[in-house]
Coordinates of C-alpha atoms in Angstrom, one line a residue:
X946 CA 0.0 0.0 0.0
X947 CA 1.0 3.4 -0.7
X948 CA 0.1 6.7 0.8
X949 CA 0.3 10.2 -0.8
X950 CA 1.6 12.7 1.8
X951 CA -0.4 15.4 2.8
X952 CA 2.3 18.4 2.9
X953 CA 3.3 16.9 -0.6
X954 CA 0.1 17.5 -2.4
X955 CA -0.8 20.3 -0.4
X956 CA 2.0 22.7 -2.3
X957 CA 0.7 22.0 -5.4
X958 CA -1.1 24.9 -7.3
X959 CA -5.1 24.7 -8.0
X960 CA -6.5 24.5 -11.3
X961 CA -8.3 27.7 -12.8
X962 CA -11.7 27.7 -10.8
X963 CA -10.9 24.2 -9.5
X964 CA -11.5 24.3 -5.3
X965 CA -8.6 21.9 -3.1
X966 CA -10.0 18.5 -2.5
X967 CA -8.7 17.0 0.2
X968 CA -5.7 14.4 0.5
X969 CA -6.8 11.1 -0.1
X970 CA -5.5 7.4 0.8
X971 CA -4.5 5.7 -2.4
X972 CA -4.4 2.1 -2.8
X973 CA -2.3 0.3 -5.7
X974 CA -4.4 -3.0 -7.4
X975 CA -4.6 -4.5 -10.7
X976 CA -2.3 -2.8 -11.7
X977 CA -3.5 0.5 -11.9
X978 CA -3.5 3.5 -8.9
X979 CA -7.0 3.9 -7.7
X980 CA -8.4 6.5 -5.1
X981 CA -11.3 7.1 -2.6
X982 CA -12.6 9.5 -3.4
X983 CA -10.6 11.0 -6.8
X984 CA -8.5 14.0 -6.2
X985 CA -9.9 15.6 -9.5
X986 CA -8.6 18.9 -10.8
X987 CA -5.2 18.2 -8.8
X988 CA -2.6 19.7 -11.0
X989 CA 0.3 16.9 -11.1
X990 CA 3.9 18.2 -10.0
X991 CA 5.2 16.0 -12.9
X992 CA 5.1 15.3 -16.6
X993 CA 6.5 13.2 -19.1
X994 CA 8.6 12.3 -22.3
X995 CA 8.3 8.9 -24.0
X996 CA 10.4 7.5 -26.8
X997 CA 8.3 5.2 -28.8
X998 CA 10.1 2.9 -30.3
X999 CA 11.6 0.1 -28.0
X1000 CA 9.2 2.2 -25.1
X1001 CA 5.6 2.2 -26.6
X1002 CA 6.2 0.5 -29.9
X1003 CA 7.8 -2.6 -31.1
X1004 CA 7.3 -2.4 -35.1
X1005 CA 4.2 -1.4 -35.2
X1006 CA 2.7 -3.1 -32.5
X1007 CA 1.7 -1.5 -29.0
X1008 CA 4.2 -3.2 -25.9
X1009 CA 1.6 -4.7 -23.4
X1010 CA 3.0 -2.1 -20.6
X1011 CA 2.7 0.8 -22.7
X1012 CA -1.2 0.7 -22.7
X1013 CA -1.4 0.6 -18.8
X1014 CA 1.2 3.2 -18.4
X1015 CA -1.4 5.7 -20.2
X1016 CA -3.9 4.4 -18.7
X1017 CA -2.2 5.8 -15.4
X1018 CA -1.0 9.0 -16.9
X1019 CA -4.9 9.5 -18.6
X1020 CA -6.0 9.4 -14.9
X1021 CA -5.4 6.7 -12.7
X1022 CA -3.0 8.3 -10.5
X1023 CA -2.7 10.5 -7.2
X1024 CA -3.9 12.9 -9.0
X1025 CA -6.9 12.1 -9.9
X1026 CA -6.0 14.2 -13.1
X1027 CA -4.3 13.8 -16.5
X1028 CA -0.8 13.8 -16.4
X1029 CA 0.7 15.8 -19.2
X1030 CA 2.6 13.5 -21.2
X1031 CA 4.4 14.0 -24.9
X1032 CA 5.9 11.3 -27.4
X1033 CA 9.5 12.5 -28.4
X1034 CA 11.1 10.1 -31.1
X1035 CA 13.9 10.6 -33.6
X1036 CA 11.3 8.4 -36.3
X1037 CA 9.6 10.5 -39.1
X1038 CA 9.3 10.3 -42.6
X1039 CA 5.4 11.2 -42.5
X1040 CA 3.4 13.9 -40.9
X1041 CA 2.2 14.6 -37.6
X1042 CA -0.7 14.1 -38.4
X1043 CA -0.5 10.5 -39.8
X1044 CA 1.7 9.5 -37.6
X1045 CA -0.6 10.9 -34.6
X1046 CA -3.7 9.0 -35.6
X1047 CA -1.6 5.9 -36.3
X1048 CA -0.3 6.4 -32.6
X1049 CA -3.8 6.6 -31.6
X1050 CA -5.3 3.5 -33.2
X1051 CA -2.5 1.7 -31.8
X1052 CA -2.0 2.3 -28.3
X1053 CA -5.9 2.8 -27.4
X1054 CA -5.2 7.3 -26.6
X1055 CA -6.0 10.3 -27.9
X1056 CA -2.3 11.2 -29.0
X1057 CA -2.7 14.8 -30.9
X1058 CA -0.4 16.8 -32.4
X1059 CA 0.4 19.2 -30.1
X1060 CA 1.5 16.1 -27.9
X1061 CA 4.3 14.8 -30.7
X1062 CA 7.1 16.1 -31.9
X1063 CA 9.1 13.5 -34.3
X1064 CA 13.3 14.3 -35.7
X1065 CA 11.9 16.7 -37.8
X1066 CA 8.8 18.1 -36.2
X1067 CA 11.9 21.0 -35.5
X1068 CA 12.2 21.8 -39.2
X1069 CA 9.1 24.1 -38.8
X1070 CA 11.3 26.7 -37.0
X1071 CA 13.2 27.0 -39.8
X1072 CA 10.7 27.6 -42.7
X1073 CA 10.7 31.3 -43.2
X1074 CA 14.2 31.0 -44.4
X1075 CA 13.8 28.7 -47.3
X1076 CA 10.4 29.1 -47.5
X1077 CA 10.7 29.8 -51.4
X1078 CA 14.2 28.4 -51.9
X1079 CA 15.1 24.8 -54.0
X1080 CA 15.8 22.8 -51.4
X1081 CA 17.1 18.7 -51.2
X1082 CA 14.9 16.4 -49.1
X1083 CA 16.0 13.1 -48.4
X1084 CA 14.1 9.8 -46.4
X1085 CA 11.6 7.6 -46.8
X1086 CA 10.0 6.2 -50.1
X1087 CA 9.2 8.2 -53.2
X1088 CA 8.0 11.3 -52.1
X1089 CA 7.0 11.0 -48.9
X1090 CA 9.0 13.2 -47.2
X1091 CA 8.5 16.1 -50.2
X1092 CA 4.7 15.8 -49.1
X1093 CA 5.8 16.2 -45.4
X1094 CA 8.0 19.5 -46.3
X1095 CA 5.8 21.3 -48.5
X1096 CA 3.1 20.9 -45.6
X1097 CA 5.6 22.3 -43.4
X1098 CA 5.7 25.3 -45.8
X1099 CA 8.9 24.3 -48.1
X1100 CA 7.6 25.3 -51.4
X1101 CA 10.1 24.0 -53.4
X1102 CA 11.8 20.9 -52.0
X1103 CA 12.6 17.9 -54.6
X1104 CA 14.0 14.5 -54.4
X1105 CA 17.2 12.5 -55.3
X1106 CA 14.8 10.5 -57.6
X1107 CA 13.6 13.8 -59.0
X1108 CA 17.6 14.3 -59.9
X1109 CA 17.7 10.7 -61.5
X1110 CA 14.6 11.3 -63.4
X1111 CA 16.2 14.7 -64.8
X1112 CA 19.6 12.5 -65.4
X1113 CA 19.7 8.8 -64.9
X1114 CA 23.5 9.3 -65.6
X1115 CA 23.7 11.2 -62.0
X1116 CA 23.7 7.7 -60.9
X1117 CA 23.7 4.8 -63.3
X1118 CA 23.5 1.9 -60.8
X1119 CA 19.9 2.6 -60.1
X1120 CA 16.8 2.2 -62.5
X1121 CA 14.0 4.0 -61.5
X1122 CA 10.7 1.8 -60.6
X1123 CA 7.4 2.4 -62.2
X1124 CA 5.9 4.3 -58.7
X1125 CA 9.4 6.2 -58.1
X1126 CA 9.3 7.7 -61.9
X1127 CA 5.4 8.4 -61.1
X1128 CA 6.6 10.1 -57.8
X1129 CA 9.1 12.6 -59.5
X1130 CA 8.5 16.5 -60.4
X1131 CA 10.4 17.7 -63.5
X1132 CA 13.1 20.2 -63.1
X1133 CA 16.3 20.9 -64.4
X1134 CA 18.8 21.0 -61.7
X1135 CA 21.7 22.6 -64.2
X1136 CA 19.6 26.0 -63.4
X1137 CA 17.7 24.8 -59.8
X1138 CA 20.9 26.1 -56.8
X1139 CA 20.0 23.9 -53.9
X1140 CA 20.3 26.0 -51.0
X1141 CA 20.3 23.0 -48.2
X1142 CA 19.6 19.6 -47.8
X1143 CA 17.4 18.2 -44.7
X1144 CA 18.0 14.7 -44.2
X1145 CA 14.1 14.3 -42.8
X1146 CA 14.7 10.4 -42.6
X1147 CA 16.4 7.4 -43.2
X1148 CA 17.4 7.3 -46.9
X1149 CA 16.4 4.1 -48.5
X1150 CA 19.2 4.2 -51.2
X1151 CA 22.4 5.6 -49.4
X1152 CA 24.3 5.2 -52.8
X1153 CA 22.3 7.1 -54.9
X1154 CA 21.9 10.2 -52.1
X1155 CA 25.8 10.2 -51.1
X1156 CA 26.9 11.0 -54.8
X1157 CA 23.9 13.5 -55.0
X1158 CA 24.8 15.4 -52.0
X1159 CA 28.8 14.8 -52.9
X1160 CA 27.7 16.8 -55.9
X1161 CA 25.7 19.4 -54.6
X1162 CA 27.8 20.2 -51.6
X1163 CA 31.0 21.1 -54.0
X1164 CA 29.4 22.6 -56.7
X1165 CA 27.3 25.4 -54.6
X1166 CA 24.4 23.4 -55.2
X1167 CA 24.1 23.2 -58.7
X1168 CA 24.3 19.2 -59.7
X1169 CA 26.5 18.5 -62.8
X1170 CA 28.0 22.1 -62.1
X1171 CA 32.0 22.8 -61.3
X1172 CA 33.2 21.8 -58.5
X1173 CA 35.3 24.0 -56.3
X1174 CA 37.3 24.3 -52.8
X1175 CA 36.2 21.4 -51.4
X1176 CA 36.1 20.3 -47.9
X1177 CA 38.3 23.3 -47.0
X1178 CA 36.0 26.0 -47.2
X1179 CA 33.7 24.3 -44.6
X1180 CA 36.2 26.2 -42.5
X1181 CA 35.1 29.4 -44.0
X1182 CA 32.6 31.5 -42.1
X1183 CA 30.4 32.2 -45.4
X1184 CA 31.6 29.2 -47.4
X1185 CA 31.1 30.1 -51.0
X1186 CA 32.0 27.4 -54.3
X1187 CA 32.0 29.2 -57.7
X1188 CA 30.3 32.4 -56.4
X1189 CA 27.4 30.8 -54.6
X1190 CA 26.7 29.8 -51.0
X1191 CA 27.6 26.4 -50.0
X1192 CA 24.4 24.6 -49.1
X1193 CA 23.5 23.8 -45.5
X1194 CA 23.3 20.7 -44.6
X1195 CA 21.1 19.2 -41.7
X1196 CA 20.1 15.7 -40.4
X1197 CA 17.3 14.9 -38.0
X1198 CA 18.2 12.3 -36.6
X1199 CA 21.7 10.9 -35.3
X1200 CA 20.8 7.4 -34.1
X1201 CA 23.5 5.1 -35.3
X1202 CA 21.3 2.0 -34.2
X1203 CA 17.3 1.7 -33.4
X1204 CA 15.0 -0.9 -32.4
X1205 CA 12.4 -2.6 -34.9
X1206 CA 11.7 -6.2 -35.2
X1207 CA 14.6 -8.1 -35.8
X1208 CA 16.1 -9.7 -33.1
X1209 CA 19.1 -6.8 -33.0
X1210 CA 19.2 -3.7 -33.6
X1211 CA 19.2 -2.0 -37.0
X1212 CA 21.5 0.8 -38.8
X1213 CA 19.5 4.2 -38.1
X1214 CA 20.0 7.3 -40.2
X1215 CA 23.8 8.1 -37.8
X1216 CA 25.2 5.5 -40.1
X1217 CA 23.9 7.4 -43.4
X1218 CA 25.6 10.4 -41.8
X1219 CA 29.1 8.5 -41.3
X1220 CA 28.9 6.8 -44.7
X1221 CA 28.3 10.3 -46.3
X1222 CA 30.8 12.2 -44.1
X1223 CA 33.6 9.2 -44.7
X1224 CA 32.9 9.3 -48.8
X1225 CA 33.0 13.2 -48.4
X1226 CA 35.9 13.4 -46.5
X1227 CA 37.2 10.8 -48.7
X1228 CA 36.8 13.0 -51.9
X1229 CA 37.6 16.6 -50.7
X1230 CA 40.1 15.9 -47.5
X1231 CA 37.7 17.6 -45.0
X1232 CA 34.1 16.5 -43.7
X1233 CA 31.3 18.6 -44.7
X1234 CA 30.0 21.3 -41.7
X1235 CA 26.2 20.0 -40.9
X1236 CA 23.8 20.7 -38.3
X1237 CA 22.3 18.0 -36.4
X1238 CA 18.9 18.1 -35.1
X1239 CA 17.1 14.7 -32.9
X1240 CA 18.0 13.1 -30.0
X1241 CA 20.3 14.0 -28.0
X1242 CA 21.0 17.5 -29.1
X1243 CA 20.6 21.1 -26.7
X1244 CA 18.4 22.1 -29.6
X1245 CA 15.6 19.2 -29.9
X1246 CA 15.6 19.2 -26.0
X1247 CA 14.9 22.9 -26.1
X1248 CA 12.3 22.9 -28.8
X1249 CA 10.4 19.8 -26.5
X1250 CA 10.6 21.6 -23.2
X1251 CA 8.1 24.6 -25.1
X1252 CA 6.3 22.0 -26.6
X1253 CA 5.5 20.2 -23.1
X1254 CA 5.2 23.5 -21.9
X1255 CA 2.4 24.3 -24.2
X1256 CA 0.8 20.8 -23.4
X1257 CA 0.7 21.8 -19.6
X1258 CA -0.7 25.4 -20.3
X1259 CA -3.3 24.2 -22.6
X1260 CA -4.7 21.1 -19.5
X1261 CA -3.9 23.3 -16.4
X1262 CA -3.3 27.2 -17.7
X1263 CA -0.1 28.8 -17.0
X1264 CA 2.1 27.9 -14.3
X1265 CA 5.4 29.2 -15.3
X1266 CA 6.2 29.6 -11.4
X1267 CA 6.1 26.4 -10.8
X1268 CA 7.1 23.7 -13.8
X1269 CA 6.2 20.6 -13.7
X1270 CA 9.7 17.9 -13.1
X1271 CA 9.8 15.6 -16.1
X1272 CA 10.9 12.8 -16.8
X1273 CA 12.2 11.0 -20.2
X1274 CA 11.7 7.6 -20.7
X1275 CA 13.6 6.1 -23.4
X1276 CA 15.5 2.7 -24.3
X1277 CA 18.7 4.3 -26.0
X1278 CA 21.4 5.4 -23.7
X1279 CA 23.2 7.5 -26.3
X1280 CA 19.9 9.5 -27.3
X1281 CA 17.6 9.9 -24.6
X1282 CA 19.3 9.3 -21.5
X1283 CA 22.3 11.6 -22.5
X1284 CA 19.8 14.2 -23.6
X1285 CA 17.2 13.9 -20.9
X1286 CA 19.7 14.3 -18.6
X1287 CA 22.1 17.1 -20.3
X1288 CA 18.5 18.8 -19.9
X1289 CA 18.1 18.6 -16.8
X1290 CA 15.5 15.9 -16.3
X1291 CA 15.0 13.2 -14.5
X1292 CA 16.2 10.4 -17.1
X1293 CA 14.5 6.6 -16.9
X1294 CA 16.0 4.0 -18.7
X1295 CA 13.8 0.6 -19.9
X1296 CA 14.6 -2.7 -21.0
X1297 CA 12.5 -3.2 -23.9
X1298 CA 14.5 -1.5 -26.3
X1299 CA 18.0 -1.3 -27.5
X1300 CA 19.6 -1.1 -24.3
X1301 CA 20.5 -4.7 -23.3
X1302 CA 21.1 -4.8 -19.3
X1303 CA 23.3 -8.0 -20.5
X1304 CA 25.8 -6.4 -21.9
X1305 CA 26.8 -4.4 -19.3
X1306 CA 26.2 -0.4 -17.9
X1307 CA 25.1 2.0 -20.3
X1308 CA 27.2 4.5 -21.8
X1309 CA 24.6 7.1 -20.1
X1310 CA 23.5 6.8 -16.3
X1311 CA 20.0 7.4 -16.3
X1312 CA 18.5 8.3 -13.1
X1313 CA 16.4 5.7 -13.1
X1314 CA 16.6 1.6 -14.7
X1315 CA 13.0 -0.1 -15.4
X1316 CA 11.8 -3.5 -17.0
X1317 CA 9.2 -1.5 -18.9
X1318 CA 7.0 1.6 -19.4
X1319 CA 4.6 0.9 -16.9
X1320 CA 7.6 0.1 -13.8
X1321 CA 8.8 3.7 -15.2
X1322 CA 5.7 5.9 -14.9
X1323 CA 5.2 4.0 -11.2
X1324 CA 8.5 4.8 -9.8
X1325 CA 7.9 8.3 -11.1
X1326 CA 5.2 9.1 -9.8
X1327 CA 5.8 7.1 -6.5
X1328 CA 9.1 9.4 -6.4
X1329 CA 7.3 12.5 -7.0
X1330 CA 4.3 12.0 -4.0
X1331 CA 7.4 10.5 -1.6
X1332 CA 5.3 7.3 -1.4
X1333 CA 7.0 4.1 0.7
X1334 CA 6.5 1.0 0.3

């Protein structure tokens, strides 16, 4: 049995128009936290960040755990309440919205929008400033990830296949398929300057989009065009080749391995980024300068804190003065325990993932280790109230 302290519960802010109940006794069966009476319109002094992958998901099925964790965080809790809770994964290569109501048909909850933020959910920040720019997008299948940009506002992104379809001598190992050819928009990329490349996903032919962005990133963005400096003038504060900018470069996600089905993990787009950078380097003498978005960098983790700090606004109003503690809960040491804790969070690390206890500590200390999702949101929660058992 577990009891909620009094003086614990009691510091918590009220809800807009919502009275103080009083402290209740709260009993832990069938594996769910249950009250007498319900705490309801308790504002919870904790929130939460869930990888999916290897957390919720396994493929694309839901793991067992994952269902009764949100059934705790939808309201069987201390609380009484809805914990605020968001899905942070370094996956993409569809939209929000597609992947939200795939979420949602899967795991049995409500999981909108404004409660997901994918690798490059980010990307949005950065619209204004190629808005009307060519720009290379790269990931997934056909144009999948063209669909996702220009609904992010990129009104002029194109493909690799797009380039083979203008050339098929770009990259004569590959013969386009029937749906790929349909897939392409026709363009002539001898007078089309990319301006950047976002990496939204993992590439599904790493041969075909290494030469392409070999060629683009030493000819100023114009494929087929001159080459110039090379890798030196990465070095170069405003890197210019023939008179033109350089094109940025940027990947969204930098997971060298991820959890799907197979029995061990897979290569993750971190390994497209080291083939590219070695062939680059390779070529030119330098690696190419790139920003790198996802897991665990400063700047996803800083984008996710306003996003969960919109999602806690939007169920309880604003309370700023006092934020709620969260917690990440992820199954790769290297992504979401590094990040979760170089954010300052409370970091809990689960077994159902890529992280095999078996082969010894992680490479990250999370805070926290737990079998599953559901041991996870309990020991939160528990460690939040200052329940004993």
């Amino acid at each position: 049995m577990f009891q909620v302290q009094a003086r614990t519960l009691a510091r918590l802010p009220s809800p807009r128009n919502v009275p103080r109940q009083p402290i209740a006794r709260w009993h832990y069966a069938c594996r769910s936290y249950q009250s007498k009476p319900p705490l309801k319109g308790a504002i919870p002094p904790l929130a939460f960040a869930f990888d999916i992958d290897g957390v919720l998901l396994r493929g694309s099925q839901a793991i067992p755990a994952a269902k009764r964790a949100l059934t705790i965080l939808e309201g069987a809790n201390p609380t009484g309440s809805k914990i605020p809770y968001i899905l942070l994964t370094n996956g993409g290569g569809t939209s929000e919205e597609a992947r939200c109501s795939k979420l949602t048909s899967i795991l049995g909850f409500e999981i909108g929008e404004k409660q997901f933020v994918q690798s490059h959910t980010i990307l949005k920040t950065i619209v204004d400033k190629y808005a009307n720019l060519p720009v290379l997008v790269l990931g997934g299948r056909n144009d999948e990830v063209r669909k996702v940009a220009e609904g992010y506002g990129f009104n002029k992104a194109y493909t690799t296949l797009d380039v083979l379809a203008w050339n098929p001598a770009v990259w004569p190992f590959h013969d386009l398929t029937e749906s790929e050819r349909q897939s392409t928009k026709e363009v002539d990329f001898s007078q089309t300057p990319i301006a950047a490349a976002f990496v939204f996903h993992d590439p599904r032919n790493w041969a075909l989009d290494i030469q392409i962005l070999c060629d683009i990133c030493q000819s100023g963005g114009i494929i087929g065009g001159q080459y110039g400096s090379g890798g030196a003038a990465g070095r170069d504060s405003t890197p210019q080749t023939g008179g033109r900018r350089r094109p940025e470069l940027i990947f969204c996600n930098p997971d060298l391995l991820w959890k799907a089905n197979f029995e061990r993990p897979r290569l993750g787009q971190g390994g497209f980024k080291i083939a590219f950078q070695a062939v680059y380097k390779a070529v030119t003498g330098s690696e190419y300068p790139y920003v790198q978005f996802g897991k665990p960098t400063e700047a996803t983790y800083q984008f996710t804190k306003k996003v969960l700090h919109d999602r806690f606004n939007e169920l309880y109003g604003p309370v700023a003065d006092r934020p709620p503690h969260v917690y990440m809960v992820g199954d790769n040491p290297e992504s979401d325990i590094a990040g979760a804790n170089a954010a300052g969070w409370s970091s809990v690390l689960v077994h159902t993932g890529v992280y095999d206890p078996q082969q010894g500590p992680p490479s990250h200390t999370p805070t926290h280790q737990a079998s599953d999702v559901e041991e996870a949101v309990k020991w939160a929660i528990e460690r939040e109230f200052g329940k004993t058992c």
